[in-house]
Short mmCIF file of C-alpha atoms and ligand atoms in Angstrom, two decimals:
data_model
loop_
_atom_site.label_atom_id
_atom_site.label_comp_id
_atom_site.label_asym_id
_atom_site.label_seq_id
_atom_site.Cartn_x
_atom_site.Cartn_y
_atom_site.Cartn_z
CA LEU W 166 78.73 5.12 -46.79
CA LEU W 167 81.45 4.80 -49.39
CA ASP W 168 79.78 7.40 -51.61
CA LYS W 169 80.05 9.99 -48.95
CA PRO W 170 83.57 11.42 -48.74
CA ILE W 171 84.69 12.31 -45.25
CA GLN W 172 84.64 16.09 -44.84
CA GLN W 173 88.22 17.23 -44.55
CA PRO W 174 89.31 20.79 -43.96
CA LEU W 175 89.96 22.53 -47.26
CA PHE W 176 93.64 23.06 -46.65
CA ILE W 177 94.32 19.35 -46.11
CA LYS W 178 92.53 18.45 -49.32
CA ILE W 179 94.37 21.04 -51.33
CA MET W 180 97.81 21.31 -49.86
CA GLU W 181 98.11 17.75 -48.59
CA LYS W 182 99.65 19.30 -45.59
CA ASN W 183 98.58 19.05 -42.02
CA LEU W 184 98.29 22.71 -41.05
CA LYS W 185 97.31 23.41 -37.49
CA SER W 186 93.76 24.70 -37.18
CA HIS W 187 93.11 27.95 -35.30
CA GLY W 188 89.41 27.36 -34.58
CA THR W 189 86.69 29.98 -35.00
CA TRP W 190 85.27 32.92 -33.07
CA ILE W 191 82.68 31.80 -30.55
CA GLY W 192 79.96 34.46 -30.41
CA LYS W 193 77.94 35.77 -33.33
CA TRP W 194 79.23 39.29 -32.83
CA THR W 195 82.83 38.44 -32.10
CA PHE W 196 84.04 38.90 -35.65
CA VAL W 197 82.44 42.34 -35.86
CA LEU W 198 83.87 43.24 -32.47
CA ALA W 199 87.37 42.01 -33.30
CA ALA W 200 87.46 43.51 -36.80
CA THR W 201 86.11 46.81 -35.52
CA GLY W 202 88.76 46.65 -32.81
CA SER W 203 91.34 46.21 -35.52
CA ALA W 204 89.94 49.02 -37.63
CA VAL W 205 89.37 51.54 -34.86
CA GLY W 206 92.72 52.74 -33.59
CA LEU W 207 95.22 55.57 -33.64
CA GLY W 208 94.25 55.98 -37.29
CA ASN W 209 90.74 57.11 -36.35
CA ILE W 210 91.27 59.04 -33.18
CA TRP W 211 94.56 60.70 -34.04
CA GLY W 212 95.28 60.24 -37.76
CA PHE W 213 91.89 61.14 -39.17
CA PRO W 214 91.43 64.44 -37.29
CA TYR W 215 94.94 65.64 -38.08
CA LYS W 216 94.73 64.77 -41.76
CA ALA W 217 91.35 66.45 -41.97
CA GLY W 218 92.94 69.47 -40.28
CA ASP W 219 95.83 69.51 -42.70
CA GLU W 220 94.03 68.84 -45.97
CA GLY W 221 90.99 71.04 -46.22
CA GLY W 222 88.52 69.82 -43.55
CA GLY W 223 85.24 68.78 -45.15
CA ALA W 224 86.79 68.25 -48.59
CA PHE W 225 89.15 65.64 -47.17
CA VAL W 226 86.30 64.07 -45.20
CA LEU W 227 84.24 63.75 -48.37
CA ILE W 228 87.05 62.16 -50.40
CA TYR W 229 87.79 59.86 -47.48
CA PHE W 230 84.15 58.68 -47.39
CA LEU W 231 84.29 57.94 -51.10
CA CYS W 232 87.50 55.94 -50.68
CA ILE W 233 85.91 53.90 -47.88
CA LEU W 234 82.72 53.23 -49.79
CA LEU W 235 84.01 52.66 -53.32
CA ILE W 236 87.35 51.01 -52.64
CA GLY W 237 87.70 50.05 -48.96
CA LEU W 238 84.41 48.24 -48.49
CA PRO W 239 84.65 46.05 -51.64
CA ILE W 240 88.22 45.08 -50.68
CA MET W 241 87.16 44.28 -47.13
CA VAL W 242 84.53 41.85 -48.46
CA SER W 243 87.23 40.24 -50.64
CA GLU W 244 89.70 39.83 -47.81
CA ILE W 245 87.19 38.24 -45.46
CA LEU W 246 86.02 35.96 -48.26
CA ILE W 247 89.51 34.68 -49.07
CA GLY W 248 90.37 34.26 -45.38
CA ARG W 249 87.22 32.40 -44.47
CA ARG W 250 87.40 30.10 -47.49
CA SER W 251 90.44 28.29 -46.09
CA GLY W 252 90.47 29.25 -42.42
CA THR W 253 94.22 29.80 -42.56
CA SER W 254 96.73 32.68 -42.32
CA PRO W 255 96.81 35.12 -45.27
CA ILE W 256 99.82 33.46 -46.92
CA ASN W 257 98.15 30.06 -47.05
CA ALA W 258 94.72 31.56 -47.66
CA MET W 259 95.97 33.26 -50.85
CA LYS W 260 97.80 30.12 -51.89
CA ILE W 261 94.75 27.88 -51.37
CA ALA W 262 92.39 30.27 -53.15
CA ALA W 263 94.82 30.42 -56.09
CA ILE W 264 95.31 26.65 -56.31
CA GLU W 265 91.55 26.05 -56.06
CA SER W 266 91.08 28.46 -58.95
CA ASN W 267 93.82 26.71 -60.98
CA ARG W 268 96.10 29.73 -60.73
CA SER W 269 99.74 30.06 -59.79
CA SER W 270 100.49 29.60 -56.11
CA ALA W 271 102.73 32.66 -56.45
CA TRP W 272 99.66 34.66 -55.37
CA GLN W 273 100.78 33.80 -51.86
CA LEU W 274 103.28 36.64 -52.28
CA VAL W 275 100.40 38.98 -51.47
CA GLY W 276 100.29 37.34 -48.05
CA TRP W 277 104.03 37.78 -47.65
CA THR W 278 104.03 41.50 -48.50
CA GLY W 279 101.20 41.85 -46.01
CA ILE W 280 103.26 40.32 -43.25
CA ILE W 281 106.22 42.57 -44.06
CA ALA W 282 103.90 45.59 -44.01
CA GLY W 283 102.55 44.39 -40.66
CA VAL W 284 105.99 44.13 -39.07
CA LEU W 285 106.84 47.66 -40.24
CA ILE W 286 103.50 49.16 -39.18
CA LEU W 287 103.62 47.53 -35.76
CA SER W 288 107.14 48.91 -35.28
CA PHE W 289 106.05 52.56 -35.27
CA TYR W 290 102.47 51.99 -34.12
CA SER W 291 103.84 50.66 -30.87
CA VAL W 292 106.08 53.72 -30.38
CA ILE W 293 103.15 56.13 -30.73
CA ALA W 294 100.84 53.91 -28.68
CA GLY W 295 103.56 53.78 -26.02
CA LEU W 296 103.59 57.58 -25.99
CA CYS W 297 99.81 57.49 -25.42
CA LEU W 298 100.34 55.20 -22.42
CA ASN W 299 102.94 57.61 -21.08
CA TYR W 300 100.55 60.55 -21.56
CA ILE W 301 97.93 58.92 -19.31
CA PHE W 302 100.32 59.70 -16.48
CA ILE W 303 101.72 62.94 -17.88
CA SER W 304 98.27 64.48 -18.29
CA ALA W 305 97.15 63.29 -14.86
CA ALA W 306 100.13 64.89 -13.17
CA SER W 307 100.15 68.07 -15.21
CA SER W 308 99.79 71.18 -13.04
CA GLY W 309 98.65 73.54 -15.77
CA VAL W 310 101.74 75.68 -15.31
CA ILE W 311 103.96 73.57 -17.49
CA GLU W 312 103.59 74.19 -21.22
CA ALA W 313 102.33 71.34 -23.35
CA GLN W 314 105.20 71.94 -25.79
CA THR W 315 107.72 71.48 -22.97
CA GLN W 316 105.89 68.38 -21.78
CA PHE W 317 106.03 66.91 -25.27
CA GLU W 318 109.72 67.69 -25.57
CA ASN W 319 110.41 66.13 -22.18
CA ALA W 320 108.51 63.00 -23.19
CA THR W 321 110.14 62.60 -26.59
CA GLN W 322 113.65 63.96 -26.10
CA SER W 323 114.62 61.07 -23.88
CA TRP W 324 114.95 58.01 -26.07
CA GLN W 325 115.07 55.88 -22.93
CA GLY W 326 111.57 56.96 -21.94
CA LEU W 327 110.11 56.38 -25.40
CA LEU W 328 111.85 53.02 -25.62
CA PHE W 329 110.48 52.02 -22.24
CA TRP W 330 106.87 52.76 -23.22
CA HIS W 331 107.37 51.23 -26.67
CA SER W 332 108.50 48.05 -24.89
CA VAL W 333 105.55 48.08 -22.47
CA PHE W 334 103.07 48.40 -25.32
CA MET W 335 104.77 45.69 -27.39
CA ILE W 336 104.71 43.30 -24.43
CA LEU W 337 100.98 43.91 -23.92
CA THR W 338 100.35 43.14 -27.59
CA LEU W 339 102.50 40.04 -27.44
CA LEU W 340 100.76 38.71 -24.33
CA VAL W 341 97.31 38.99 -25.88
CA VAL W 342 98.27 37.37 -29.19
CA SER W 343 100.24 34.56 -27.64
CA ALA W 344 97.24 33.57 -25.51
CA GLY W 345 95.45 32.55 -28.73
CA ILE W 346 92.22 33.40 -30.53
CA LYS W 347 89.76 32.43 -27.81
CA ASN W 348 91.68 33.15 -24.65
CA GLY W 349 93.62 36.13 -25.95
CA ILE W 350 92.14 38.16 -28.78
CA GLU W 351 88.47 37.27 -28.29
CA ARG W 352 88.56 37.77 -24.56
CA MET W 353 90.44 41.04 -24.89
CA VAL W 354 88.21 42.67 -27.51
CA LYS W 355 85.16 41.81 -25.41
CA ILE W 356 86.65 43.94 -22.63
CA LEU W 357 88.32 46.65 -24.71
CA MET W 358 85.55 47.49 -27.18
CA PRO W 359 82.77 48.32 -24.72
CA MET W 360 85.31 50.37 -22.78
CA LEU W 361 86.29 52.21 -25.94
CA GLY W 362 82.67 52.95 -26.81
CA PHE W 363 81.97 54.28 -23.35
CA LEU W 364 85.08 56.50 -23.22
CA LEU W 365 84.43 57.87 -26.68
CA VAL W 366 80.81 58.77 -25.95
CA PHE W 367 81.95 60.43 -22.75
CA MET W 368 84.57 62.49 -24.60
CA VAL W 369 82.12 63.56 -27.31
CA MET W 370 79.53 64.61 -24.74
CA TYR W 371 82.12 66.54 -22.82
CA ALA W 372 83.29 68.31 -25.99
CA MET W 373 79.71 69.05 -27.05
CA LEU W 374 78.86 70.60 -23.71
CA ASN W 375 82.06 72.53 -23.20
CA GLY W 376 83.63 73.11 -26.61
CA ALA W 377 83.13 75.27 -29.68
CA VAL W 378 80.76 72.88 -31.41
CA ASN W 379 79.61 75.09 -34.27
CA LYS W 380 83.10 75.87 -35.46
CA ALA W 381 84.03 72.21 -35.26
CA LEU W 382 80.99 71.19 -37.27
CA SER W 383 81.52 73.76 -39.97
CA PHE W 384 85.19 72.83 -40.17
CA LEU W 385 84.53 69.09 -40.50
CA PHE W 386 81.55 69.28 -42.80
CA SER W 387 81.97 72.32 -45.05
CA PRO W 388 84.37 71.38 -47.81
CA ASP W 389 87.12 73.71 -48.95
CA PHE W 390 88.08 72.30 -52.34
CA SER W 391 90.83 74.87 -52.91
CA LYS W 392 93.17 72.73 -50.79
CA VAL W 393 92.48 69.53 -52.72
CA ASN W 394 95.23 68.15 -54.98
CA THR W 395 96.56 64.70 -55.91
CA ASP W 396 98.21 64.45 -52.51
CA THR W 397 94.81 64.77 -50.88
CA PHE W 398 93.62 61.69 -52.76
CA LEU W 399 96.74 59.76 -51.86
CA SER W 400 96.42 60.73 -48.26
CA ALA W 401 92.66 59.95 -48.10
CA LEU W 402 93.17 56.57 -49.75
CA GLY W 403 96.15 55.68 -47.54
CA GLN W 404 94.06 56.73 -44.54
CA ALA W 405 91.13 54.58 -45.71
CA PHE W 406 93.37 51.49 -46.10
CA PHE W 407 95.08 52.13 -42.80
CA SER W 408 91.89 52.82 -40.95
CA LEU W 409 90.08 49.73 -42.25
CA SER W 410 93.25 47.62 -41.68
CA LEU W 411 93.22 46.52 -45.32
CA GLY W 412 95.83 45.24 -47.73
CA MET W 413 98.07 43.57 -45.17
CA GLY W 414 96.25 40.53 -43.94
CA SER W 415 94.74 41.57 -40.60
CA ILE W 416 91.17 41.44 -41.81
CA MET W 417 91.92 38.33 -43.87
CA ALA W 418 93.33 36.61 -40.79
CA TYR W 419 90.32 37.59 -38.69
CA GLY W 420 88.02 36.48 -41.54
CA ALA W 421 89.64 33.05 -41.32
CA TYR W 422 88.11 32.59 -37.88
CA MET W 423 84.62 33.65 -38.96
CA PRO W 424 82.03 30.87 -38.74
CA LYS W 425 80.62 29.75 -42.10
CA GLU W 426 77.05 30.75 -41.39
CA GLN W 427 77.85 34.45 -41.00
CA ASN W 428 77.14 36.82 -43.84
CA ILE W 429 80.27 38.48 -45.18
CA GLY W 430 78.56 41.43 -46.88
CA SER W 431 76.55 42.67 -43.94
CA THR W 432 79.40 42.18 -41.45
CA SER W 433 81.73 44.21 -43.69
CA VAL W 434 79.19 47.01 -43.87
CA SER W 435 78.93 46.99 -40.06
CA VAL W 436 82.69 47.14 -39.57
CA ALA W 437 83.25 49.89 -42.15
CA SER W 438 80.36 51.96 -40.78
CA LEU W 439 81.49 51.63 -37.19
CA ASP W 440 85.02 52.58 -38.18
CA THR W 441 83.84 55.69 -40.02
CA LEU W 442 81.50 56.62 -37.20
CA VAL W 443 84.35 56.46 -34.70
CA ALA W 444 86.57 58.65 -36.90
CA ILE W 445 83.83 61.28 -37.03
CA LEU W 446 83.09 61.02 -33.33
CA ALA W 447 86.80 61.42 -32.62
CA GLY W 448 86.76 64.59 -34.73
CA LEU W 449 83.73 65.75 -32.73
CA ALA W 450 85.58 65.04 -29.48
CA ILE W 451 88.79 66.78 -30.45
CA PHE W 452 87.96 69.83 -32.58
CA PRO W 453 85.39 71.50 -30.27
CA ILE W 454 88.01 71.41 -27.49
CA LEU W 455 90.70 72.81 -29.79
CA PHE W 456 88.50 75.55 -31.24
CA SER W 457 87.37 76.60 -27.80
CA PHE W 458 90.97 76.72 -26.58
CA TYR W 459 91.74 79.12 -29.45
CA ASP W 460 88.69 81.18 -28.61
CA GLY W 461 88.62 84.47 -30.53
CA PHE W 462 90.51 83.02 -33.49
CA SER W 463 88.73 82.17 -36.74
CA ILE W 464 88.80 78.61 -38.07
CA ASP W 465 91.68 79.42 -40.44
CA GLU W 466 93.63 81.26 -37.76
CA THR W 467 93.18 78.29 -35.43
CA LEU W 468 94.52 75.96 -38.13
CA VAL W 469 97.59 78.17 -38.46
CA GLN W 470 98.11 77.93 -34.69
CA LEU W 471 97.65 74.17 -34.77
CA LYS W 472 100.16 73.87 -37.57
CA GLU W 473 102.68 75.81 -35.52
CA ASN W 474 102.45 73.13 -32.84
CA GLY W 475 102.97 70.60 -35.57
CA LEU W 476 100.14 68.59 -37.04
CA GLY W 477 100.83 64.89 -36.83
CA PRO W 478 101.80 64.04 -33.27
CA GLY W 479 101.45 67.71 -32.33
CA ILE W 480 97.68 67.86 -32.64
CA VAL W 481 97.08 65.42 -29.80
CA PHE W 482 100.25 65.63 -27.77
CA VAL W 483 100.70 69.42 -27.93
CA SER W 484 97.53 71.25 -29.00
CA LEU W 485 95.00 69.03 -27.27
CA ALA W 486 97.30 68.55 -24.30
CA SER W 487 97.50 72.36 -23.87
CA ALA W 488 93.72 72.47 -23.84
CA PHE W 489 93.66 69.77 -21.15
CA ASN W 490 96.28 71.64 -19.12
CA ASP W 491 94.22 74.79 -19.34
CA MET W 492 90.73 73.52 -18.59
CA GLN W 493 88.86 72.67 -15.45
CA TYR W 494 89.09 68.94 -14.67
CA GLY W 495 91.79 68.65 -17.33
CA GLN W 496 93.73 66.30 -15.08
CA LEU W 497 90.80 63.93 -15.29
CA ILE W 498 89.63 64.44 -18.87
CA GLY W 499 93.21 64.25 -20.22
CA PRO W 500 93.93 60.79 -18.82
CA ILE W 501 90.50 59.54 -19.95
CA PHE W 502 91.31 60.63 -23.48
CA PHE W 503 94.71 58.94 -23.44
CA ILE W 504 93.27 55.74 -21.97
CA LEU W 505 90.80 55.81 -24.88
CA LEU W 506 93.67 56.13 -27.35
CA SER W 507 95.66 53.33 -25.72
CA VAL W 508 92.70 50.96 -25.64
CA ALA W 509 91.97 51.64 -29.31
CA ALA W 510 95.64 51.12 -30.16
CA LEU W 511 95.87 47.78 -28.34
CA SER W 512 92.81 46.29 -30.04
CA SER W 513 94.46 47.25 -33.36
CA SER W 514 98.03 46.20 -32.64
CA ILE W 515 96.96 42.65 -31.80
CA SER W 516 95.44 42.37 -35.26
CA ILE W 517 98.67 43.60 -36.85
CA LEU W 518 100.66 40.88 -35.11
CA GLU W 519 98.15 38.08 -35.74
CA PRO W 520 98.71 37.23 -39.46
CA GLY W 521 102.43 36.45 -39.08
CA VAL W 522 101.87 34.54 -35.86
CA ALA W 523 99.05 32.55 -37.45
CA PHE W 524 101.35 31.58 -40.32
CA LEU W 525 104.31 30.43 -38.21
CA SER W 526 102.12 28.50 -35.83
CA GLU W 527 99.82 26.80 -38.37
CA GLU W 528 102.87 25.65 -40.34
CA ARG W 529 104.14 24.27 -37.02
CA ILE W 530 107.39 26.19 -37.48
CA LEU W 531 107.07 27.57 -33.96
CA SER W 532 104.47 27.43 -31.20
CA ARG W 533 102.00 30.35 -31.08
CA LYS W 534 103.82 31.80 -28.09
CA LYS W 535 107.25 31.61 -29.70
CA SER W 536 105.91 32.95 -33.01
CA ALA W 537 104.45 35.96 -31.19
CA ILE W 538 107.75 36.55 -29.40
CA VAL W 539 109.82 36.36 -32.60
CA ILE W 540 107.64 38.66 -34.70
CA SER W 541 107.04 41.23 -31.99
CA ALA W 542 110.78 41.25 -31.22
CA LEU W 543 111.46 42.02 -34.87
CA SER W 544 108.98 44.89 -34.83
CA TRP W 545 110.35 46.10 -31.51
CA ILE W 546 113.89 46.28 -32.91
CA ILE W 547 112.79 48.15 -36.04
CA GLY W 548 110.73 50.43 -33.77
CA ILE W 549 113.95 51.64 -32.14
CA GLY W 550 114.55 53.63 -35.36
CA SER W 551 111.21 55.39 -34.83
CA VAL W 552 112.05 56.05 -31.17
CA LEU W 553 115.28 57.70 -32.27
CA SER W 554 113.56 59.73 -34.99
CA PHE W 555 112.05 61.86 -32.18
CA ASN W 556 115.46 62.70 -30.73
CA LEU W 557 118.96 61.51 -31.71
CA TRP W 558 118.03 60.86 -35.34
CA SER W 559 115.60 63.74 -35.78
CA ASP W 560 117.71 65.12 -38.61
CA VAL W 561 118.43 61.78 -40.25
CA LYS W 562 116.53 61.42 -43.51
CA ILE W 563 115.90 57.91 -44.77
CA ILE W 564 113.71 58.20 -47.87
CA GLY W 565 113.64 61.64 -49.48
CA ASP W 566 112.85 64.16 -46.80
CA ASN W 567 111.36 61.63 -44.40
CA ASN W 568 112.79 60.66 -41.04
CA PHE W 569 112.81 57.02 -39.95
CA LEU W 570 109.23 56.89 -38.64
CA ASP W 571 107.81 58.71 -41.66
CA SER W 572 109.78 56.44 -43.99
CA MET W 573 108.22 53.33 -42.40
CA ASP W 574 104.84 54.97 -42.85
CA LEU W 575 105.67 55.79 -46.47
CA ILE W 576 106.75 52.23 -47.30
CA ALA W 577 104.10 50.31 -45.39
CA VAL W 578 101.01 52.52 -45.25
CA LYS W 579 101.30 54.62 -48.38
CA ASN W 580 102.65 51.86 -50.64
CA LEU W 581 102.47 48.27 -49.38
CA GLN W 582 98.93 48.50 -48.00
CA PRO W 583 97.37 49.98 -51.18
CA LEU W 584 99.49 47.63 -53.30
CA GLY W 585 98.31 44.60 -51.30
CA GLY W 586 94.71 45.81 -51.55
CA MET W 587 95.01 46.34 -55.29
CA LEU W 588 96.43 42.84 -55.83
CA ILE W 589 93.67 41.30 -53.74
CA ALA W 590 91.09 43.17 -55.83
CA ILE W 591 92.73 42.00 -59.06
CA PHE W 592 92.88 38.42 -57.81
CA ILE W 593 89.24 38.31 -56.77
CA GLY W 594 88.05 40.27 -59.79
CA TRP W 595 89.99 38.51 -62.52
CA PHE W 596 91.56 35.28 -61.28
CA MET W 597 89.49 33.60 -58.58
CA LYS W 598 86.80 31.15 -59.75
CA GLU W 599 83.43 32.83 -59.53
CA SER W 600 81.75 29.68 -58.25
CA LEU W 601 84.01 29.73 -55.19
CA ILE W 602 83.27 33.38 -54.56
CA LYS W 603 79.51 32.81 -54.78
CA ASP W 604 79.81 29.80 -52.56
CA GLU W 605 81.50 31.86 -49.87
CA LEU W 606 79.25 34.92 -50.16
CA GLY W 607 76.12 32.78 -49.70
CA SER W 608 72.77 34.29 -50.47
CA ILE W 609 73.33 37.76 -51.78
CA ASN W 610 71.10 40.11 -53.74
CA PRO W 611 72.13 39.71 -57.42
CA ILE W 612 72.19 43.46 -57.99
CA VAL W 613 74.39 44.08 -54.97
CA TYR W 614 76.65 41.29 -56.21
CA LYS W 615 76.96 42.88 -59.67
CA ILE W 616 77.78 46.27 -58.17
CA TRP W 617 80.42 44.73 -55.91
CA ARG W 618 81.88 42.81 -58.85
CA PHE W 619 82.14 46.00 -60.89
CA PHE W 620 83.92 47.85 -58.10
CA ILE W 621 86.32 45.04 -57.34
CA LYS W 622 87.15 44.34 -61.00
CA LEU W 623 87.56 47.89 -62.22
CA VAL W 624 87.09 50.74 -59.79
CA ALA W 625 89.33 49.47 -56.97
CA PRO W 626 92.32 48.37 -59.09
CA ILE W 627 92.23 51.42 -61.36
CA GLY W 628 91.60 53.87 -58.52
CA VAL W 629 94.37 52.49 -56.34
CA GLY W 630 96.70 52.06 -59.33
CA CYS W 631 96.31 55.70 -60.43
CA ILE W 632 96.94 56.98 -56.96
CA LEU W 633 99.98 54.75 -56.49
CA ILE W 634 101.45 55.86 -59.81
CA SER W 635 100.74 59.53 -59.12
CA GLN W 636 103.18 59.30 -56.21
CA LEU W 637 106.05 58.75 -58.61
CA PHE W 638 105.65 62.17 -60.19
N1 PFF P 134 93.28 50.35 -38.40
C1 PFF P 134 94.21 50.73 -37.38
C2 PFF P 134 94.01 52.19 -37.04
O1 PFF P 134 93.17 52.87 -37.67
O2 PFF P 134 94.71 52.69 -36.17
C3 PFF P 134 95.63 50.48 -37.74
C4 PFF P 134 95.89 49.19 -38.42
C5 PFF P 134 95.50 48.00 -37.84
C6 PFF P 134 96.50 49.19 -39.64
C7 PFF P 134 95.70 46.82 -38.50
C8 PFF P 134 96.72 48.01 -40.30
C9 PFF P 134 96.30 46.85 -39.72
F1 PFF P 134 96.47 45.75 -40.34
#
C-alpha cells in the first residue's frame, strides 16, 4: 500500500495549493456541444458574411479556410490540451503546464491577457447581441412601410434603448455562468444548440427556396483575388481566431472540464468543422435573400448597394432587415433570424465570461456567483462606451480612426487574440515537455502528430507573427 501514492489532482501536487475543483462535463458530447456553442456566434452569422462581402467573396473564404486549417485547428488542440492537463482556469493551467515543464511560471501571463481580452470582447459583444434581442421585436412589429434605415437609426440613436438591451443580454449571460458548469453552461448549451441547428436549417431552406441562390453561390465560392491585400489576411486571421474562440482562454477553460478519456484531436476537428459549416450556412441563408432583394442588379452592383447601407452592422440590421420588411411572411422570418442570432450569441458569451469566473472562484477569491457578477459588471461598464459609439460618441475616435467599439475590437480581436494564440503555439511547440503533450493527446497517429507539431512549432507562430507585424506598417 505504501508504494502506491494516493492520486492527487495535478494542481495540488504542483502548486501545493487547494484550488477549488470545477468538475467535468457529464455527457460524451457535451464538450463538443459547449465548444461549438462558444465558437458559433455573431462571428459566424454576422461577421463572416459581412467580411466576405467586403473583402472579395470567395477569395476571402479561401484564405479564411486556410487560416482555420493551418493555424486555428492546431492552436485549438493546444488550448484544449493545456486546459485538460490541469483541469483549472487558463491562468493556472498555463502556470501548471509551465512548472511541470520546468519553465518560468510567468507563462501564466498568457492566461491574464486572455482574461483582459475576454472582458473587452464581452463588453461590445453584449451590445450587439442586445441589439439582436431588440430586433426580434422590431422585425416582428415592422409594417413594411417603415424603412429599415430609419428603424436602425431609431434603435441605435437612443442610448437608453441600447443600454437597456445590453443590460438584458449581460444579465442572461451572468445567470447562466453563475449557475455553474453542470447546472448552468451544460444545461443551457443542451437547449440552445439544437435550437440553433433547427433555426439555421430553416433559414437556409427558406433562402434556398425563395432567394437568388445562384448569385449567392457564385459570390461565395468564386474568388476575386484582385481585392486581396495584407489587410485581407489580417482580417481572415482575426476572423478565424474570433470565430474559433481562440487565444483568450475560452476553449482552454472548456477543455479543463473535458473528461480524460476523450480524444482531443478528433473533438477539435469536430468543433472547427461545425464552426466553419455554420459560417457557410449563414452565408447561404443571408446572401440569397440579399441578392433577391436587389433583383436586377449584378453581384458587384449589389455589393455597392450593400456598402451604402454600411457593411458591418448594416448588412444584418439594414440590408437584411429591408429584405424582411419587403417580403411575404417577413414579420415571421425576421424574428426567427434574430432569435437565431441571439441564441448563437448567448452560447458564445457564456464562454467569454467563464475563464475569469473560473479563476476567481477556484482561487476562492470570490464565490462563482460573485465572480460572475464582478466580471460581467466590468464588461457591462466598458460596454457603455460601445453603446455611446452608436450615438453620442459617434464622432469620437479612440485609436486612429476607430470609434470606441471598433477600438475594443482592434485591441482585443485583432491583437490580443492572435497574440495569445501565438504565445500558446510557441509554448507548446518550444517549451512544454513533449512527454506531457503525448500523455495528454493519448493514442494518436504518429504522422498526424508530426504534422501537428510542425504547424504548431513553425507555421502558426510565424504566420500569426507576420500578420501581427504587418499591421504596424
Ligand atoms: N466565437 C464567437 C463568435 O464567433 O461569435 C465569439 C467568441 C467567443 C470570441 C468566445 C472569443 C471567445 F473567447
